[in-house]
Amino acid sequence: MDRAIFEDLDVVIVGGGICGLATALALHRKGMKSIVMERSEALRATGGGIGIPANGWRALDELGVASKLRLNAILLEKVRDIFLNGSKRQEELTSFSNIGEVRCVKRSDLIEALAQDLPLGTIRFGCQILSVKLDTNSCFTILHLNNGNTIRAKVLIGCDGANSVVGDFLELKPKKLHSSCAVRGFTYFPNGHGFAHELVRARRDNTLFGMAPVTDNLACWFVVHQWHLQDSKVFKDQEIIKQMTLESIKGFPSEKIQLVKNCDISTLTLTHLRYRAPWDILLGQFRRGTVTVAGDSMHVMAPFVGQGGSSGIEDAVVLARCMTRKSIQANNDPKEFKGQKLIEEAMDEYVKERRMRLVKLSTQAYLIGSLLDTSSSLLKLIFFVLLGAFFRDQFGHARYNCGHL
């Protein structure tokens, strides 16, 4: 039997998803070493497409991976909103020209691009964190792993998603559920699809359909609908997911239905939409000792503003900048980031800089999600009024710049 190992590490990142890898890469670009603990046995290079608006591309440029991703992602020129009401159809067209770069990429391409630029050995696979505790002797944190090993971390960054063990350590308020679920998938066109370079969003009652080309031969799409699912096995049965999706979009334009009919069934995913309430982000304590969170662990939100992934990449840039800036101010080599108080100050700066940005994003996503959730005409009117009052520029969030690394 292998003996359990006790190890001291400077910076530990829990979770090897988009935000975890982006955080590790941001720190690496600034000369700081980190270790990413990923519970799966390989990169989680699965899932559907992910929309990246202009702010996300600015952050990816700072990380040095944007150029390779652009090679396999069409530049979208506009968004076409279609409102279906019985036999009536209304369209609105909005140009992206004054917003900036918007593209949809394969999530696997993004994950792999981030991982490829990390030093060998940065990611440790098959490492599931069972618990996080405070070391009363050093004031750093003790991580207990599923393999029996123990790690003491000077800096701990939770990027382990909505069900974050690090978030539990910080005693964050539990996430909430929308009444809607989302299906995402890809459809391949060997001879080309011929779609316009635009994001299309079609709404009918409480169902939302979205589609965008990724390349000339690939399109990604999603459907948001109020499925009331009793059997958890449905989430893993892709044939049932496809049939449920087709049933939910009856009455939509035929080309949308064909997109789902012809999809690559192996790419289908079904998720229940979750969010951290805007008021919990406003009031949440996102730092305890030398522990903080980023990405979905901090601000999981439904995909209605398309900022879930990009906001996590912004987190990575800002956190790395704050940590190295504090280190340089103290005349230390960034590779030797020492001092608990210094780390805490850096994390407090990071949380302060990110908080109001995330409150605004989560509020906009929450209002749009609530609009889809409710069947009450009065509540719909209230949500419309609030969106019009606070988010008249519906794509204003894409103009944000998180700054240089």
XYZ file of C-alpha atoms in Angstrom:
405
model
C 0.000 0.000 0.000
C 1.255 3.481 -0.913
C 2.015 5.743 2.000
C 0.007 8.969 2.274
C 1.993 12.068 1.345
C 2.018 15.444 3.089
C 3.079 18.260 0.796
C 3.607 22.021 1.130
C 2.660 24.087 -1.925
C 2.612 27.832 -2.538
C -0.387 28.306 -4.859
C -3.061 25.649 -5.335
C -5.945 26.060 -7.784
C -8.867 23.674 -7.350
C -10.543 22.842 -10.657
C -9.152 22.447 -14.158
C -11.983 24.057 -16.091
C -11.839 27.311 -18.039
C -11.316 29.592 -15.038
C -8.872 27.300 -13.236
C -6.629 26.925 -16.271
C -6.906 30.643 -17.100
C -5.886 31.524 -13.536
C -2.902 29.175 -13.672
C -1.862 30.632 -17.039
C -2.260 34.234 -15.838
C -0.034 33.506 -12.833
C 2.463 31.718 -15.077
C 2.651 34.728 -17.406
C 3.515 36.839 -14.345
C 6.231 34.414 -13.207
C 4.278 32.682 -10.436
C 4.067 28.914 -10.207
C 0.814 27.180 -9.311
C -0.586 23.660 -9.185
C -4.047 22.856 -10.579
C -5.926 20.025 -8.853
C -8.376 18.452 -11.316
C -10.568 15.577 -10.193
C -11.067 14.031 -13.663
C -8.412 11.821 -15.218
C -7.895 14.068 -18.258
C -8.763 17.534 -19.531
C -12.495 18.145 -19.426
C -12.408 19.121 -23.106
C -16.098 18.376 -23.569
C -19.284 20.406 -23.777
C -20.784 22.581 -26.473
C -19.910 25.954 -27.866
C -19.169 28.975 -25.749
C -19.823 32.525 -26.871
C -16.981 34.931 -26.219
C -17.788 38.641 -26.505
C -15.270 41.456 -26.904
C -14.331 41.659 -23.216
C -13.452 37.963 -23.207
C -11.189 38.352 -26.236
C -9.382 41.230 -24.534
C -8.695 38.971 -21.554
C -7.618 36.071 -23.795
C -5.232 38.421 -25.611
C -3.655 39.193 -22.229
C -3.189 35.455 -21.648
C -1.615 35.057 -25.079
C -4.010 32.412 -26.461
C -6.538 34.480 -28.414
C -4.747 34.329 -31.774
C -4.829 30.528 -32.004
C -8.513 30.413 -31.022
C -9.476 32.943 -33.684
C -8.276 30.517 -36.368
C -11.271 28.235 -35.710
C -13.965 30.758 -34.785
C -15.954 32.874 -37.241
C -16.277 36.584 -36.442
C -19.979 37.270 -35.822
C -21.291 40.492 -37.333
C -24.736 40.880 -35.763
C -27.437 39.334 -33.595
C -30.861 38.522 -35.004
C -33.654 38.341 -32.397
C -36.828 36.584 -33.528
C -40.027 36.848 -31.490
C -42.648 34.207 -32.292
C -46.227 34.738 -31.148
C -48.625 32.312 -32.755
C -48.448 32.910 -36.514
C -46.851 36.338 -36.012
C -43.122 36.833 -36.345
C -41.130 39.927 -35.401
C -37.399 40.424 -35.960
C -34.813 42.811 -34.569
C -31.283 43.105 -35.937
C -28.392 44.533 -33.908
C -24.925 45.062 -35.345
C -21.852 44.084 -33.337
C -19.801 46.773 -35.101
C -19.903 49.170 -32.137
C -19.542 46.390 -29.559
C -16.383 44.683 -30.728
C -15.254 41.162 -31.458
C -17.811 38.390 -30.852
C -17.138 34.754 -31.728
C -18.324 31.333 -30.655
C -15.649 28.707 -29.988
C -15.660 25.045 -29.106
C -15.258 24.709 -25.369
C -12.722 21.943 -25.968
C -10.601 24.284 -28.124
C -10.561 26.875 -25.335
C -9.644 24.347 -22.636
C -6.853 22.864 -24.746
C -5.437 26.279 -25.716
C -5.166 27.292 -22.061
C -3.663 23.960 -20.988
C -1.081 23.811 -23.796
C 0.614 27.002 -22.638
C 1.059 25.809 -19.047
C 4.364 24.310 -17.862
C 4.487 20.527 -17.747
C 3.268 19.215 -14.399
C 1.052 22.190 -13.583
C -2.136 20.102 -13.823
C -2.523 17.118 -11.531
C -5.321 14.833 -12.690
C -7.364 12.478 -10.546
C -7.074 14.787 -7.527
C -10.396 15.329 -5.824
C -10.443 17.634 -2.798
C -12.579 16.111 -0.062
C -12.234 18.870 2.511
C -10.597 22.221 3.196
C -9.575 23.170 6.718
C -7.615 25.980 8.311
C -4.187 25.120 9.701
C -4.238 26.918 13.057
C -0.450 26.800 13.308
C 0.345 28.532 10.019
C -3.026 30.157 9.133
C -2.773 28.519 5.712
C -5.130 25.777 4.493
C -5.040 22.002 4.687
C -6.494 20.045 1.764
C -7.455 16.395 2.162
C -7.496 14.474 -1.131
C -9.380 11.358 -2.164
C -6.093 9.432 -2.534
C -5.291 9.952 1.148
C -2.677 12.652 0.531
C -2.669 15.969 2.369
C -1.573 19.352 1.059
C -0.877 22.561 2.944
C -1.396 25.533 0.634
C -0.160 29.074 1.237
C -2.631 30.326 -1.370
C -5.839 28.509 -2.309
C -8.010 29.567 -5.257
C -11.306 27.767 -5.786
C -12.235 27.417 -9.461
C -14.206 24.234 -8.914
C -17.575 25.330 -10.253
C -21.014 25.799 -8.788
C -20.608 22.890 -6.334
C -17.373 24.313 -4.980
C -15.740 22.698 -1.958
C -13.717 25.910 -1.569
C -16.947 27.926 -1.680
C -18.279 25.752 1.136
C -15.143 26.558 3.156
C -15.885 30.271 2.622
C -19.487 29.593 3.731
C -20.936 31.172 0.591
C -24.711 31.230 0.257
C -26.022 28.248 -1.729
C -26.694 28.674 -5.430
C -30.281 28.929 -6.635
C -32.091 27.209 -9.497
C -33.995 28.706 -12.390
C -37.039 26.687 -13.380
C -35.515 26.229 -16.852
C -32.963 23.763 -18.190
C -30.632 24.177 -21.155
C -29.671 21.746 -23.903
C -26.524 22.488 -25.907
C -25.190 20.761 -28.993
C -23.242 20.903 -32.253
C -24.375 20.210 -35.791
C -21.763 19.411 -38.442
C -22.146 20.229 -42.146
C -19.551 18.333 -44.249
C -20.280 20.497 -47.296
C -20.686 23.780 -45.418
C -23.756 25.310 -43.807
C -23.958 28.682 -45.564
C -25.270 30.442 -42.451
C -24.869 34.190 -42.128
C -22.202 35.284 -39.650
C -24.714 36.134 -36.946
C -26.044 34.992 -33.615
C -29.708 34.034 -33.914
C -32.021 33.984 -30.887
C -35.656 32.911 -31.282
C -38.217 33.161 -28.476
C -41.627 31.531 -28.252
C -43.507 31.741 -24.950
C -41.010 30.518 -22.325
C -38.703 28.739 -24.763
C -35.508 30.249 -26.148
C -33.544 28.871 -29.097
C -30.074 30.177 -29.970
C -27.660 29.360 -32.780
C -24.327 30.624 -34.100
C -21.813 29.348 -36.649
C -18.434 28.330 -35.220
C -16.688 27.518 -38.494
C -17.938 27.141 -42.082
C -18.787 23.503 -41.303
C -19.885 23.678 -37.674
C -22.733 25.395 -35.838
C -23.480 25.402 -32.133
C -26.983 25.815 -30.714
C -28.862 25.801 -27.421
C -32.451 25.493 -26.225
C -33.719 26.833 -22.897
C -37.043 25.361 -21.795
C -38.953 24.530 -18.614
C -38.622 20.783 -18.483
C -39.849 19.237 -15.234
C -37.593 16.228 -14.942
C -38.165 13.609 -12.279
C -35.592 11.027 -13.385
C -31.948 12.114 -13.085
C -30.979 9.458 -15.658
C -32.460 11.709 -18.353
C -29.434 14.029 -18.020
C -27.187 11.237 -19.347
C -29.476 9.788 -22.045
C -28.662 11.784 -25.169
C -31.360 10.149 -27.310
C -34.041 11.232 -24.829
C -32.464 14.708 -24.628
C -32.736 15.044 -28.413
C -36.390 13.997 -28.466
C -37.249 16.326 -25.552
C -35.574 19.192 -27.378
C -37.440 18.565 -30.632
C -40.719 18.429 -28.715
C -39.976 21.757 -27.010
C -39.317 23.652 -30.272
C -42.441 22.631 -32.179
C -43.702 25.727 -33.967
C -40.210 27.172 -34.415
C -38.884 27.830 -37.944
C -38.109 24.613 -39.830
C -34.391 25.392 -40.225
C -34.047 25.530 -36.414
C -35.769 22.174 -36.042
C -33.543 20.639 -38.733
C -30.472 21.873 -36.875
C -31.480 19.773 -33.860
C -32.604 16.792 -35.971
C -29.221 16.647 -37.704
C -27.091 17.272 -34.611
C -24.152 15.202 -33.466
C -25.979 13.412 -30.678
C -22.728 12.693 -28.825
C -22.302 16.430 -28.164
C -25.668 16.940 -26.444
C -25.641 18.121 -22.822
C -28.570 18.904 -20.532
C -28.090 21.109 -17.466
C -30.366 22.721 -14.921
C -29.665 26.463 -14.957
C -28.201 27.727 -11.689
C -27.160 31.119 -10.412
C -25.740 32.926 -7.436
C -28.157 35.687 -6.530
C -26.923 39.223 -7.295
C -27.466 40.252 -3.675
C -25.318 37.331 -2.508
C -22.511 38.505 -4.805
C -22.933 42.046 -3.479
C -22.697 40.937 0.159
C -20.659 37.723 -0.078
C -17.366 37.228 1.771
C -15.146 35.906 -0.998
C -11.926 35.813 0.978
C -11.011 34.023 4.169
C -7.380 34.019 5.149
C -5.441 33.270 1.966
C -8.376 31.546 0.273
C -10.571 33.001 -2.465
C -12.716 31.861 -5.388
C -13.107 32.723 -9.072
C -15.332 31.780 -11.997
C -18.517 29.801 -11.324
C -17.392 29.117 -7.751
C -17.798 32.840 -7.147
C -20.555 33.931 -9.520
C -22.272 31.068 -11.333
C -24.914 32.599 -13.621
C -27.309 31.430 -16.306
C -26.027 31.960 -19.870
C -28.467 34.713 -20.850
C -25.787 37.400 -21.268
C -23.128 34.989 -22.542
C -20.587 36.023 -19.906
C -20.126 32.918 -17.760
C -16.829 31.880 -19.341
C -15.512 35.344 -20.193
C -16.127 36.723 -16.701
C -14.116 33.815 -15.266
C -11.220 34.632 -17.609
C -11.452 38.259 -16.453
C -11.233 36.988 -12.848
C -7.998 35.193 -13.723
C -6.377 38.299 -15.210
C -7.398 40.566 -12.328
C -6.388 38.101 -9.596
C -2.938 37.487 -11.097
C -2.413 41.230 -11.544
C -3.361 41.994 -7.941
C -1.148 39.248 -6.521
C 1.961 40.190 -8.487
C 1.429 43.925 -7.966
C 1.429 43.433 -4.199
C 4.504 41.263 -4.429
C 6.410 43.847 -6.502
C 5.354 46.652 -4.156
C 7.016 44.727 -1.342
C 10.225 44.455 -3.439
C 9.883 40.685 -3.673
C 10.460 38.476 -6.659
C 6.989 37.479 -7.957
C 8.188 33.875 -7.963
C 8.642 34.103 -4.200
C 5.292 35.500 -3.104
C 5.509 35.440 0.705
C 3.644 36.855 3.644
C 0.107 36.049 4.645
C -0.945 39.686 5.054
C 0.369 40.538 1.604
C -1.631 37.706 0.066
C -4.781 38.753 1.917
C -4.422 42.358 0.749
C -4.013 41.186 -2.846
C -7.130 39.031 -2.603
C -9.116 41.879 -1.056
C -8.099 44.130 -3.956
C -9.192 41.435 -6.404
C -12.598 40.967 -4.746
C -13.160 44.734 -4.562
C -12.306 45.217 -8.238
C -14.522 42.366 -9.404
C -17.568 42.732 -7.152
C -19.622 45.449 -8.895
C -18.776 44.116 -12.354
C -20.163 40.735 -11.290
C -23.207 42.228 -9.554
C -24.188 43.955 -12.808
C -23.651 40.859 -14.935
C -25.524 38.581 -12.558
C -28.410 41.042 -12.222
C -28.881 41.277 -15.980
C -28.736 37.479 -16.350
C -31.116 37.034 -13.399
C -33.725 39.404 -14.860
C -33.646 37.731 -18.286
C -33.854 34.293 -16.684
C -36.754 35.367 -14.479
C -38.529 36.694 -17.568
C -38.331 33.222 -19.125
C -39.230 31.475 -15.869
C -42.502 33.282 -15.145
C -45.876 32.955 -16.867
C -47.322 35.938 -14.999
C -48.002 38.912 -17.308
C -47.519 41.317 -14.401
C -44.111 39.867 -13.482
C -43.047 39.850 -17.134
C -43.912 43.556 -17.317
C -41.909 44.266 -14.158
C -38.850 42.406 -15.480
C -39.123 44.208 -18.844
C -39.265 47.571 -17.086
C -36.243 46.738 -14.908
C -34.224 45.537 -17.891
C -35.127 48.680 -19.821
C -34.278 50.926 -16.885
C -30.933 49.394 -15.919
C -29.762 47.639 -19.086
C -30.998 49.744 -21.974
C -27.731 48.909 -23.737
C -28.129 45.125 -23.654
C -24.565 44.514 -24.893
C -22.869 47.171 -22.784
C -21.240 44.424 -20.711
C -19.140 43.397 -23.746
C -17.407 46.789 -23.876
C -15.808 46.235 -20.463
C -12.023 45.983 -20.296
C -10.481 44.141 -17.340
C -7.116 45.766 -18.059
C -3.622 44.487 -18.676
C -2.215 41.451 -16.958
